[in-house]
Short mmCIF file of C-alpha atoms and ligand atoms in Angstrom, two decimals:
data_model
loop_
_atom_site.label_atom_id
_atom_site.label_comp_id
_atom_site.label_asym_id
_atom_site.label_seq_id
_atom_site.Cartn_x
_atom_site.Cartn_y
_atom_site.Cartn_z
CA MET Y 23 70.39 124.61 115.20
CA GLU Y 24 68.40 125.95 112.23
CA ASP Y 25 68.14 129.33 113.95
CA LYS Y 26 71.84 129.74 114.65
CA LYS Y 27 73.71 131.32 111.73
CA PRO Y 28 76.16 128.73 110.38
CA GLU Y 29 79.82 129.67 110.43
CA GLN Y 30 82.05 129.90 107.39
CA LYS Y 31 84.74 127.27 107.81
CA LYS Y 32 88.06 128.93 106.98
CA ILE Y 33 90.92 127.08 105.29
CA ALA Y 34 94.16 127.58 107.25
CA ALA Y 35 96.33 126.96 104.16
CA ALA Y 36 94.91 130.17 102.67
CA LYS Y 37 97.80 132.14 104.17
CA THR Y 38 100.34 130.07 102.23
CA PHE Y 39 98.13 130.29 99.16
CA LYS Y 40 98.27 134.09 99.24
CA LYS Y 41 102.04 134.05 99.60
CA ILE Y 42 102.71 131.70 96.70
CA MET Y 43 100.33 133.55 94.40
CA ALA Y 44 102.03 136.85 95.30
CA ASP Y 45 105.46 135.29 94.65
CA HIS Y 46 104.22 134.03 91.29
CA PHE Y 47 103.24 137.49 90.08
CA LEU Y 48 106.30 139.20 91.58
CA GLN Y 49 108.63 136.68 89.98
CA ILE Y 50 107.15 137.30 86.52
CA ASP Y 51 107.27 141.03 87.05
CA GLU Y 52 110.94 140.78 87.97
CA ALA Y 53 111.62 138.67 84.88
CA THR Y 54 110.21 141.38 82.60
CA ARG Y 55 112.98 143.70 83.81
CA ASP Y 56 115.76 141.15 83.39
CA PRO Y 57 116.98 140.86 79.78
CA LYS Y 58 118.33 137.37 80.48
CA ARG Y 59 114.90 136.00 81.43
CA LEU Y 60 112.02 135.16 79.12
CA VAL Y 61 108.30 135.52 79.68
CA ALA Y 62 105.53 133.65 77.88
CA TRP Y 63 101.79 134.10 78.13
CA CYS Y 64 99.84 130.87 78.15
CA THR Y 65 96.14 130.04 78.06
CA SER Y 66 94.85 128.36 81.19
CA VAL Y 67 94.74 124.89 79.65
CA GLY Y 68 97.57 125.62 77.23
CA PRO Y 69 100.96 123.89 76.86
CA ALA Y 70 102.49 125.24 80.07
CA GLU Y 71 104.85 122.29 80.54
CA LEU Y 72 106.51 122.94 77.18
CA LEU Y 73 107.03 126.61 78.02
CA GLN Y 74 108.56 125.74 81.37
CA ALA Y 75 110.94 123.34 79.66
CA PHE Y 76 112.33 126.29 77.68
CA GLY Y 77 112.76 128.28 80.90
CA PHE Y 78 109.97 130.81 80.26
CA GLU Y 79 108.29 132.45 83.21
CA VAL Y 80 104.66 131.65 82.45
CA TYR Y 81 101.86 134.17 82.88
CA TYR Y 82 98.16 133.30 82.53
CA PRO Y 83 95.94 136.20 81.44
CA GLU Y 84 92.69 134.36 82.24
CA ASN Y 85 93.79 134.28 85.85
CA HIS Y 86 94.50 138.01 85.66
CA SER Y 87 91.10 138.70 84.17
CA ALA Y 88 89.40 136.56 86.82
CA ILE Y 89 91.03 138.84 89.39
CA ILE Y 90 89.59 141.86 87.56
CA GLY Y 91 86.21 140.13 87.86
CA THR Y 92 86.71 139.27 91.51
CA VAL Y 93 87.46 142.89 92.43
CA ARG Y 94 84.35 143.85 90.37
CA LYS Y 95 86.14 146.16 87.98
CA ALA Y 96 85.30 144.30 84.75
CA ALA Y 97 82.24 146.37 83.82
CA ASP Y 98 84.32 149.56 84.16
CA TYR Y 99 86.76 148.45 81.47
CA ILE Y 100 84.81 146.18 79.10
CA PRO Y 101 83.36 149.20 77.23
CA TYR Y 102 86.86 150.28 76.11
CA ALA Y 103 87.38 146.94 74.36
CA ASN Y 104 83.85 147.20 72.93
CA ALA Y 105 84.75 150.60 71.47
CA ALA Y 106 87.74 148.96 69.74
CA GLY Y 107 85.38 146.53 68.00
CA TYR Y 108 85.36 143.66 70.46
CA SER Y 109 81.69 142.84 70.98
CA PRO Y 110 80.03 142.88 74.42
CA ASP Y 111 78.86 139.34 73.54
CA ILE Y 112 82.32 137.78 73.34
CA CYS Y 113 84.39 136.50 76.26
CA SER Y 114 84.36 139.03 79.09
CA TYR Y 115 87.79 137.81 80.22
CA LEU Y 116 89.09 139.08 76.88
CA THR Y 117 87.19 142.37 76.92
CA ALA Y 118 87.86 143.12 80.61
CA ASP Y 119 91.56 142.36 80.21
CA VAL Y 120 92.08 144.29 76.98
CA GLY Y 121 89.93 147.21 78.19
CA SER Y 122 91.89 147.38 81.46
CA TYR Y 123 95.18 147.36 79.59
CA MET Y 124 93.96 150.18 77.30
CA GLN Y 125 93.24 152.27 80.40
CA GLY Y 126 96.46 151.34 82.21
CA TYR Y 127 94.69 149.43 84.96
CA THR Y 128 95.62 146.16 86.60
CA PRO Y 129 94.46 144.81 89.99
CA LEU Y 130 98.06 143.62 90.47
CA THR Y 131 99.01 147.19 91.39
CA LYS Y 132 96.83 147.28 94.48
CA ALA Y 133 97.50 143.65 95.40
CA TYR Y 134 101.26 143.47 94.84
CA GLY Y 135 102.52 146.91 93.84
CA ILE Y 136 103.05 145.71 90.25
CA GLU Y 137 102.75 148.54 87.76
CA SER Y 138 101.49 146.67 84.72
CA ILE Y 139 100.88 143.23 83.25
CA PRO Y 140 104.07 141.57 81.96
CA LYS Y 141 105.06 142.18 78.37
CA PRO Y 142 105.88 138.72 76.99
CA ASP Y 143 108.46 137.41 74.55
CA VAL Y 144 105.84 135.09 73.10
CA LEU Y 145 102.10 134.45 73.39
CA VAL Y 146 101.06 130.79 73.31
CA TYR Y 147 97.48 129.52 73.12
CA ASN Y 148 95.54 126.33 72.77
CA THR Y 149 92.08 126.73 71.26
CA ASN Y 150 90.89 123.63 73.14
CA GLN Y 151 88.72 125.87 75.30
CA CYS Y 152 87.47 128.41 72.73
CA ARG Y 153 88.49 130.62 69.81
CA ASP Y 154 88.44 133.72 72.00
CA VAL Y 155 91.84 132.98 73.52
CA GLN Y 156 93.47 133.13 70.09
CA ASP Y 157 91.76 136.46 69.28
CA TRP Y 158 92.74 137.77 72.71
CA PHE Y 159 96.42 136.87 72.28
CA MET Y 160 96.46 138.18 68.72
CA TRP Y 161 95.37 141.59 70.03
CA TYR Y 162 98.44 141.75 72.28
CA SER Y 163 100.62 140.32 69.55
CA ARG Y 164 99.72 143.28 67.33
CA GLU Y 165 99.95 145.73 70.22
CA TRP Y 166 103.47 144.69 71.23
CA ASN Y 167 104.70 143.18 68.01
CA VAL Y 168 105.56 139.87 69.68
CA PRO Y 169 105.05 136.42 68.16
CA CYS Y 170 101.83 134.56 68.83
CA MET Y 171 101.66 130.81 68.22
CA GLY Y 172 99.73 127.83 69.45
CA VAL Y 173 97.71 124.72 68.95
CA GLU Y 174 94.38 124.56 67.13
CA THR Y 175 92.42 121.79 68.75
CA HIS Y 176 89.58 119.65 67.41
CA ARG Y 177 86.31 120.47 69.15
CA ASN Y 178 83.10 118.64 70.13
CA ILE Y 179 84.98 115.36 70.20
CA GLY Y 180 83.17 112.15 71.10
CA GLU Y 181 85.74 109.34 71.24
CA VAL Y 182 89.27 110.69 71.29
CA SER Y 183 91.00 108.85 68.44
CA ARG Y 184 94.59 108.08 67.50
CA GLU Y 185 94.24 110.69 64.72
CA HIS Y 186 93.26 113.40 67.22
CA ILE Y 187 96.25 112.64 69.43
CA ASP Y 188 98.71 112.42 66.53
CA SER Y 189 97.49 115.69 65.14
CA ILE Y 190 97.79 117.58 68.45
CA SER Y 191 101.07 115.96 69.36
CA GLY Y 192 102.39 116.98 65.90
CA GLN Y 193 101.25 120.55 66.50
CA LEU Y 194 102.99 120.56 69.88
CA LYS Y 195 106.21 119.45 68.22
CA ASN Y 196 105.89 122.25 65.64
CA LEU Y 197 105.23 124.64 68.48
CA ALA Y 198 108.43 123.47 70.17
CA SER Y 199 110.36 124.40 66.99
CA GLY Y 200 108.79 127.86 67.02
CA LEU Y 201 109.66 128.29 70.68
CA GLU Y 202 113.25 127.26 70.01
CA GLU Y 203 113.58 130.31 67.80
CA VAL Y 204 112.10 132.65 70.40
CA ALA Y 205 114.11 131.18 73.26
CA GLY Y 206 117.30 130.86 71.25
CA ARG Y 207 117.91 127.38 72.60
CA SER Y 208 116.80 123.86 71.83
CA LEU Y 209 114.28 121.95 73.82
CA ASP Y 210 115.82 120.25 76.83
CA MET Y 211 113.96 116.92 76.89
CA ASP Y 212 114.99 116.13 80.48
CA ARG Y 213 113.61 119.42 81.67
CA PHE Y 214 110.46 118.84 79.62
CA ARG Y 215 109.89 115.41 81.18
CA GLU Y 216 110.48 116.85 84.63
CA SER Y 217 107.96 119.60 84.04
CA VAL Y 218 105.37 117.04 82.85
CA ARG Y 219 106.11 114.88 85.91
CA LEU Y 220 105.60 117.82 88.30
CA SER Y 221 102.44 118.82 86.49
CA GLN Y 222 101.10 115.26 86.69
CA ARG Y 223 101.78 115.14 90.44
CA CYS Y 224 100.12 118.53 90.95
CA SER Y 225 97.11 117.26 89.04
CA GLN Y 226 96.86 114.08 91.13
CA LEU Y 227 96.97 116.07 94.35
CA TRP Y 228 94.45 118.62 93.11
CA GLU Y 229 92.08 115.79 92.25
CA LYS Y 230 92.48 114.38 95.77
CA VAL Y 231 91.76 117.82 97.23
CA LEU Y 232 88.55 118.07 95.21
CA ARG Y 233 87.52 114.55 96.12
CA THR Y 234 87.34 115.51 99.81
CA GLY Y 235 83.97 116.79 98.58
CA VAL Y 236 82.79 113.17 98.29
CA ALA Y 237 82.80 112.89 102.09
CA ARG Y 238 79.61 113.49 104.07
CA PRO Y 239 79.70 116.17 105.21
CA SER Y 240 81.85 117.60 102.44
CA ALA Y 241 85.22 119.02 103.51
CA ILE Y 242 85.29 121.57 100.69
CA THR Y 243 82.92 123.78 98.72
CA PHE Y 244 83.03 124.77 95.07
CA PHE Y 245 83.69 128.33 96.25
CA ASP Y 246 86.80 127.19 98.17
CA GLY Y 247 87.83 125.34 95.04
CA THR Y 248 87.62 128.43 92.82
CA ILE Y 249 90.19 130.11 95.04
CA HIS Y 250 92.51 127.23 95.87
CA MET Y 251 92.69 126.07 92.24
CA GLY Y 252 95.09 129.01 91.63
CA PRO Y 253 98.30 126.96 91.90
CA ALA Y 254 96.86 124.16 89.69
CA VAL Y 255 96.32 126.78 86.99
CA VAL Y 256 99.37 129.01 87.25
CA LEU Y 257 101.96 126.85 89.03
CA ARG Y 258 101.39 123.37 87.64
CA GLY Y 259 104.74 121.99 86.57
CA THR Y 260 106.43 123.38 89.69
CA GLN Y 261 107.34 121.89 93.07
CA THR Y 262 105.65 124.90 94.74
CA ALA Y 263 102.22 123.71 93.62
CA ILE Y 264 102.91 120.17 94.82
CA ASP Y 265 104.03 121.36 98.26
CA TYR Y 266 100.96 123.54 98.51
CA TYR Y 267 98.48 120.81 97.61
CA GLU Y 268 100.13 118.32 99.96
CA MET Y 269 99.56 120.83 102.74
CA LEU Y 270 95.99 121.64 101.71
CA LEU Y 271 95.13 117.97 101.30
CA GLU Y 272 96.39 117.19 104.80
CA GLU Y 273 94.14 119.89 106.24
CA LEU Y 274 91.08 118.74 104.30
CA GLN Y 275 91.73 115.07 104.98
CA ALA Y 276 91.77 115.89 108.71
CA ARG Y 277 88.34 117.49 108.21
CA VAL Y 278 87.11 114.32 106.51
CA ASP Y 279 88.48 112.13 109.31
CA GLN Y 280 86.89 114.28 112.00
CA LYS Y 281 83.68 114.82 110.01
CA VAL Y 282 84.18 118.56 110.01
CA ALA Y 283 81.83 120.16 107.50
CA ALA Y 284 82.79 122.93 105.09
CA VAL Y 285 79.14 123.98 105.41
CA GLU Y 286 78.01 123.58 108.98
CA GLY Y 287 74.91 121.40 109.27
CA GLU Y 288 75.07 120.33 105.59
CA ARG Y 289 71.52 119.48 104.49
CA PHE Y 290 71.85 119.39 100.70
CA ARG Y 291 74.64 118.82 98.20
CA LEU Y 292 74.79 120.41 94.76
CA TYR Y 293 76.89 120.27 91.61
CA TRP Y 294 77.91 123.50 89.85
CA GLU Y 295 78.16 123.32 86.08
CA GLY Y 296 79.74 126.22 84.21
CA MET Y 297 81.93 129.20 84.97
CA PRO Y 298 82.11 130.86 88.38
CA ILE Y 299 80.60 134.34 88.74
CA TRP Y 300 83.83 135.91 89.94
CA GLY Y 301 82.41 139.10 91.42
CA LYS Y 302 79.86 137.12 93.44
CA ILE Y 303 81.87 134.22 94.83
CA ARG Y 304 81.61 135.47 98.40
CA ALA Y 305 77.91 136.44 98.18
CA LEU Y 306 76.95 133.07 96.69
CA SER Y 307 79.11 131.19 99.15
CA GLU Y 308 77.36 132.97 102.03
CA GLN Y 309 73.91 132.34 100.60
CA PHE Y 310 74.53 128.61 100.23
CA LEU Y 311 76.04 128.52 103.71
CA GLU Y 312 72.93 130.10 105.19
CA LEU Y 313 70.83 127.56 103.30
CA ARG Y 314 73.11 124.85 104.76
CA THR Y 315 73.66 123.65 101.24
CA CYS Y 316 77.10 122.67 100.05
CA VAL Y 317 78.09 122.96 96.41
CA VAL Y 318 80.34 119.92 96.66
CA ALA Y 319 81.72 119.64 93.14
CA SER Y 320 81.97 121.38 89.79
CA THR Y 321 83.11 120.79 86.26
CA TYR Y 322 85.09 124.01 86.41
CA CYS Y 323 87.45 123.10 89.25
CA ASN Y 324 87.87 119.61 87.79
CA SER Y 325 89.13 121.13 84.55
CA TRP Y 326 92.68 121.26 85.90
CA ILE Y 327 92.93 117.52 86.49
CA PHE Y 328 95.25 116.20 83.80
CA ASN Y 329 95.84 112.64 84.83
CA GLN Y 330 96.86 111.56 81.36
CA LEU Y 331 100.18 113.43 81.68
CA ASP Y 332 103.09 111.01 81.54
CA PRO Y 333 106.76 112.07 81.70
CA ASP Y 334 107.79 109.08 79.57
CA GLU Y 335 105.68 110.38 76.67
CA PRO Y 336 105.61 114.13 77.17
CA PHE Y 337 104.28 115.21 73.75
CA GLU Y 338 101.76 112.44 73.35
CA SER Y 339 100.49 112.58 76.91
CA MET Y 340 100.13 116.37 76.76
CA ALA Y 341 98.16 115.97 73.56
CA ARG Y 342 95.92 113.46 75.31
CA ALA Y 343 95.50 115.48 78.52
CA TYR Y 344 94.60 118.66 76.69
CA THR Y 345 92.26 116.90 74.25
CA GLU Y 346 90.36 114.63 76.62
CA LEU Y 347 89.40 117.76 78.56
CA PHE Y 348 85.68 118.22 79.28
CA ILE Y 349 85.36 121.52 77.42
CA VAL Y 350 86.59 120.01 74.14
CA ARG Y 351 84.09 117.16 74.17
CA SER Y 352 80.70 116.42 72.65
CA ASP Y 353 77.51 116.93 74.63
CA LYS Y 354 77.07 113.18 75.02
CA VAL Y 355 80.48 112.81 76.68
CA LYS Y 356 79.76 115.87 78.85
CA GLU Y 357 76.39 114.51 79.92
CA ASP Y 358 77.92 111.16 80.90
CA TYR Y 359 80.64 112.97 82.82
CA ILE Y 360 78.24 115.14 84.82
CA ALA Y 361 76.00 112.14 85.52
CA ARG Y 362 79.03 110.26 86.89
CA MET Y 363 80.06 113.23 89.04
CA CYS Y 364 76.52 113.56 90.43
CA GLU Y 365 76.60 109.93 91.45
CA GLU Y 366 80.11 109.91 92.90
CA PHE Y 367 79.57 113.09 94.92
CA GLY Y 368 76.03 112.10 95.93
CA VAL Y 369 74.43 115.38 94.90
CA ASP Y 370 70.78 116.33 95.30
CA GLY Y 371 70.66 118.69 92.33
CA VAL Y 372 72.59 120.58 89.68
CA ILE Y 373 73.04 124.30 89.13
CA TYR Y 374 73.90 125.40 85.60
CA HIS Y 375 75.45 128.80 85.12
CA ASP Y 376 74.47 130.17 81.73
CA ALA Y 377 77.36 132.59 81.30
CA LYS Y 378 76.33 135.20 78.74
CA THR Y 379 79.78 135.72 77.21
CA CYS Y 380 81.11 132.16 77.44
CA PRO Y 381 79.10 129.75 75.32
CA ALA Y 382 82.13 127.43 75.30
CA ASN Y 383 81.81 126.75 78.99
CA THR Y 384 78.02 126.92 79.23
CA ASN Y 385 76.42 123.55 78.83
CA CYS Y 386 72.72 124.13 79.41
CA ARG Y 387 71.79 125.67 76.07
CA TYR Y 388 71.14 122.43 74.21
CA GLY Y 389 68.82 120.55 76.57
CA MET Y 390 71.41 119.15 78.99
CA GLY Y 391 69.46 120.13 82.13
CA PRO Y 392 66.16 118.35 81.33
CA ARG Y 393 67.98 115.37 79.75
CA LEU Y 394 70.08 114.81 82.83
CA THR Y 395 67.19 115.35 85.23
CA GLU Y 396 65.22 112.76 83.36
CA ARG Y 397 68.16 110.41 83.47
CA ASN Y 398 69.13 110.65 87.13
CA GLY Y 399 66.09 112.26 88.76
CA LYS Y 400 68.12 115.17 90.14
CA PRO Y 401 66.43 118.55 89.74
CA HIS Y 402 68.32 121.40 88.16
CA LEU Y 403 68.34 125.17 88.13
CA VAL Y 404 69.72 127.55 85.51
CA ILE Y 405 71.22 130.83 86.69
CA ASN Y 406 71.74 133.52 84.08
CA GLY Y 407 74.87 135.52 84.63
CA ASP Y 408 78.42 135.92 83.50
CA LEU Y 409 81.94 135.16 84.63
CA ASN Y 410 83.04 138.81 84.69
CA ASP Y 411 80.35 141.12 83.36
CA LEU Y 412 78.01 141.63 86.30
CA ARG Y 413 75.65 143.66 84.13
CA CYS Y 414 74.47 140.27 82.83
CA TYR Y 415 73.63 139.04 86.31
CA SER Y 416 70.56 139.85 88.35
CA GLU Y 417 71.56 139.13 91.92
CA GLU Y 418 68.05 139.42 93.29
CA GLN Y 419 66.65 137.03 90.73
CA ALA Y 420 69.43 134.49 91.26
CA LYS Y 421 69.04 134.71 95.01
CA THR Y 422 65.32 134.10 94.85
CA ASN Y 423 65.72 131.24 92.40
CA ILE Y 424 68.37 129.54 94.55
CA GLU Y 425 66.20 129.88 97.65
CA ALA Y 426 63.22 128.40 95.81
CA PHE Y 427 65.39 125.57 94.45
CA VAL Y 428 66.64 124.60 97.90
CA GLU Y 429 63.09 124.86 99.22
CA GLN Y 430 62.05 122.44 96.48
CA LEU Y 431 64.80 120.04 97.61
CA ALA Y 432 63.58 120.32 101.19
CA GLN Y 433 60.12 119.29 100.10
CA GLY Y 434 61.60 116.19 98.49
S1 SF4 V 512 86.43 129.41 77.84
FE1 SF4 V 512 84.97 131.09 78.10
S2 SF4 V 512 85.79 132.34 79.74
FE2 SF4 V 512 87.43 131.01 79.05
S3 SF4 V 512 88.56 132.25 77.58
FE3 SF4 V 512 87.05 131.04 76.44
S4 SF4 V 512 85.20 132.30 76.23
FE4 SF4 V 512 86.54 133.19 77.83
#
């Protein structure tokens, strides 16, 4: 069996996934040409449900920039943003996206025949993930002279307190007033509650999808997750996302029931901490497959689980969901979280991606790896790279290090 090359297990729902993602982009593109429809940009863990309640078509530039990374065009365009004063050291989603725009490039043209990214009526951020999103949106705000508003979140939070929630919920209410002016209508609370309810359901299903990784063998890999998380990011708050995850879950649950492995002959199970390396998803997925090692879980894919959402308390529960998020928390909370994940998913080791341009989502720079290894006995490996800028990633070095790491696991 060791000699036979393992096969990549394909997900049948991928066909539907492609269709709904295409529809998402085409629908927004259409809206930009219809004066009666409104478009808002939103950060990936921003207040999407509120925007939907006002009837905005919601576009997520991080998703767009991840596509630039996936098609390996980021390094071609980052230098244009650098030349405009945006450092090569800051978020390469920001620099790849802004640089591409400056040069009139978008991968949406080749994928869907869409000429350019949608010009919004408003740009809405939440700094819960990092400051870069605010700077990113402000660039477009100046470029197009459109309003930019958002929520400034507390960071490095240990216990989430009543004061944190009240403050964020208050900011969300202020944001709603600002959006009323842009939309020219008042907030429809029923629609708001419905959007929160749909988002909550999407989140519950997405969590169940990811938890098929608990099974032995795992029904899903981290690399599958980075693709199929698309609807949880850009379509949460819609029935489309719910229908999709019900379908995907059924397929993966059947794998669990029949003990069908995502990675044929699964020998080892790993946890991925940090951003994906978008331009190398396929290469890494193939390498782990050949090593018969399944990356069964990740902090990244889990970041779109917002179980705190509650339609009965839309403002407060949104404040809670978007503040209890991993990325906003202190290192102690993060360490406890990863330790719990390692245990629940029964992993043999942890891979940390030190993403050069994303300190916010890199958690191995302050001793987390050794601390956690000492705590749970699971070895760890740090890979230096980046989410989008492949000039920061040495493929050969990473490949060798991963091989050596798995070899180390094999030796017990
Ligand atoms: S969290 Fe990281 S990748 Fe995401 S927008 Fe912020 S700096 Fe960029």
